Amino acid sequence: MGIFEPFRAIGYITTHVPFSIQRLGTETFVTVSVGKAFQIYNCAKLSLVLVGPQLPKKIRALASYRDYTFAAYGHNIAVFKRAHLVATWESHNAKVNQLLLFGEHILSVDVNGSIFIWAFKGISENLSPVGHISLEDKFRPSCIMHPDTYLNKVILGSQEGSLQLWNISTKQKLYEFKGWNAAISCCVSSPALDVIAVGCSDGKIHVHNIRYDEEVVTFTHSTRGAVTALSFSTDGQPLLASGGSSGVISIWNLEKRRLQSVIRDAHDSSIVSLHFFANEPVLMSSSADNSIKMWVFDTSDGDPRLLRFRSGHSAPPRCIKFYANGRHILSAGQDRAFRLFSVVQDQQSRELSQGHVSKRAKKLKLKETEIKLKPVIAFDVAEIRERDWCNVVTCHVDTSQAYVWRLQNFVIGEHILSPRPDDPTPVKACAISACGNFAVIGTAGGWIERFNLQSGISRGSYIDISERKKRAHDGEVIGIACDSTNTIMTSAGYNGDIKIWDFKGRQLKSKWDIGCSLVKIVYHRYNGLLATVADDLVIRLFDVVALRMVRKFEGHSDRITDLCFSEDGKWLLTSSMDGTLRIWDIILARQIDAIHVDVSITALSLSPNMDVLATTHVDQNGVYLWVNQAMFSAPTKSGSYGSGNEIVSVKLPSVSSMEDSLENDLDKTKVDSQEIQDSSLSPVFDKQIPDLVTLSLLPKSQWQSLFNLDIIKERNKPIEPPKKPEKAPFFLPSIPTLSGEIVFKPTESGIEEEDSKAGEKEKMQEKTEIPVSQFLQFLKSSAEEKNFAAFTDYIKGLSASALDMELRILQIIDNDDYDDDDDDEDEDDDDDEQESQKRPELYYIELLLDYFIQEISCRNNFEFVQALIRLFLKIHGESIRRQPMLQDKSRKLLEIQSTVWQKVDKLFQSTRCMVTFLSNSQF
């Protein structure tokens, strides 16, 4: 176990898998794939409502029906009820490419032409298909659809260009359409009967009447590429939307049989899915560029406008940095986008605006990506001046200017910082002062210039007069850093020279040479340490004040991609193309942990609270979060989470924030009840999810009252004692007195003697026996049957005061058997055991301990049993301490309790992490 463990991935919206849309009541939901998991969005605001668990392989097709989601991966199909796996269908021998919801059945098609029919009813019991169809060898299916009003019939499109009509009930091919000599990529049914639309790889759309096998109309895309998605409007407008591999959406008017409008910048990549909402002028589109968009047709000219969208990086991010005390992450990607991701609430993530990009793109007839700024290679941010002026500075690829951004409004700033306009060279490094007033820019030509962020005006350059070109460095500036007091500024050149400057006066104070080319530097403002990365793969730490090297770390075997300090300055985190992430303890001067991931890390950032680490990876469009184990779980026996010099292999975090994938969990749906009983410490009588706890579903006030019963009794205590009645009841015999007081007539002496003797006998019996209540009867019978289900149901129906009374009946309050004098200390243990066996209270206390052991090991009614144990130990803790037999039971209960809590702590680590984020957030 390492210091950082996988938490979850953010920034993933959708992939190249077509989405599935369903309507539940008045709400519409869309299910999309995000690699090995699926996500469900509410289309009203495109808010994320559910994230599915991680599957062993990437999802290839999706279908949804009410609470059920069907995900095809590899040769299998996983069936989920909301986020819980209920079944796995495993009859295919090839990869499944298509899923079709067909009434109460699911049709699955693989690449070999096998079609299996699966029934909804009895999903968890019937894991076998109800039907099977084998297609011809020369027919490779590419799409499947159900024409409206055609009972038990489906149409299959092929890569050879032909169409086939099949009856899935009789499993016979009814008709074959010749096709159009081009591979069919998609086909959909139209609102008109017997009419479908077919999209081909040559860019043509054929609207065809399948009843008479006649062509109705043919449309041709003006852009190159295949037709990848189609959808008919159902709100009365005769519209057909088509999407192509170029990312363009075309709207065709079926009445006029011509092109009505084109959305040229709909997506940056191939269109995956299109869907017109039922009886609404709203079109939803998804693309492989990691975005979902909704378009509404409400303009006077009939052109669609963007209604709402959700998007992430369409290309891997290069630079990341935590912002707003760890609640947000700034990310710059190769897709020319500068984004702000929310760690707390995914809906708050957004892209920073670069001005009227879409309008300028329309005027110039270019794509939006061509208008945007070039990809960011470095940036710096200062939170102190967020409300005053621009507080972010970015450097871009092959750009001689640096740009500023205002995070308060999520827009690009009005100033452009241009160092040395007479001799422009690309900007390579930037830094913002601790006060947030100045930005220092370094260029590839060795020029360093300071700017005022409020006005964008240059405030002087840093020049080393000893250099032959009268510049700061004789070569490219690879890094700039400012201290916390605006006293010094540190810069590093590619040639290996580090220079210390007076920040205000801009004079050179000192410099030294590393001896090899530098790649990157990071400065910690609070301890004054400067970490440098050189071409020799050695990490060197310098004390800027003392002007000497204080630490040297070696271990990476490939190019070091990024490094960062922890907020307290005790750790240095580095990543490399060798796939490792290493953590160095600066004080101990050694490596304390190292993990290896399959995909190399390109950038990393540690949150100010040191609780979450964010990383980006090669060819991955998301940002991955890792949790600091030391802050979210109990300490280990060794007291350390690090692996030292040993490298531990770890999988990347998943989108679903689950600790493990479903590779091992897929077989759990086949485990019978006997295996479940054998795996637990005690028999399990209810269906229990492995490694999870089951709550009692009682009202919160009912089990919480057991904690605060003393306070409740004190609060409900009567203010005044009960008053004596003024007159006794008339039927009681009394004696007249002169004072007027009521004196009752005494009973006869014989009766008094008999009553006194009977009372003594009852007292003697009370010492040896206790009244057997219904509570104790249920407890005893359940213990004999070794099934406490009836006892649990009984006590769950009792009130807190009634349960407290039942437990206190068993309390041993006499001091005859428990005398603490010195004489009792010399008694034999055998006498104690014989004496304890005579007391029925101890017998029932032992049965209660057995009950607690059973329930805790089964993890049933978890919160209720925890409250009950607390009340039980409060009443009978002293009795358990004095009895060796009860002590053994209590030790066993403690061991099981500790084991279960450790599992629960580890399982809910991600949830507790999210609670921490929510508590730190300011909404």
PDB file of C-alpha atoms in Angstrom, residues 168 235 392 561 610 617 884:
ATOM      1  CA  ILE A 168     -36.611 -12.688 -34.688  1.00  0.00           C
ATOM      2  CA  ASP A 235     -42.310  17.513 -33.519  1.00  0.00           C
ATOM      3  CA  VAL A 392      -3.492  33.931 -14.525  1.00  0.00           C
ATOM      4  CA  THR A 561       8.133  15.147 -16.996  1.00  0.00           C
ATOM      5  CA  MET A 610      -1.980  17.549   0.719  1.00  0.00           C
ATOM      6  CA  HIS A 617      -1.155  10.921 -18.548  1.00  0.00           C
ATOM      7  CA  PRO A 884     -13.671 -14.489  32.822  1.00  0.00           C
TER       8      PRO A 884
END
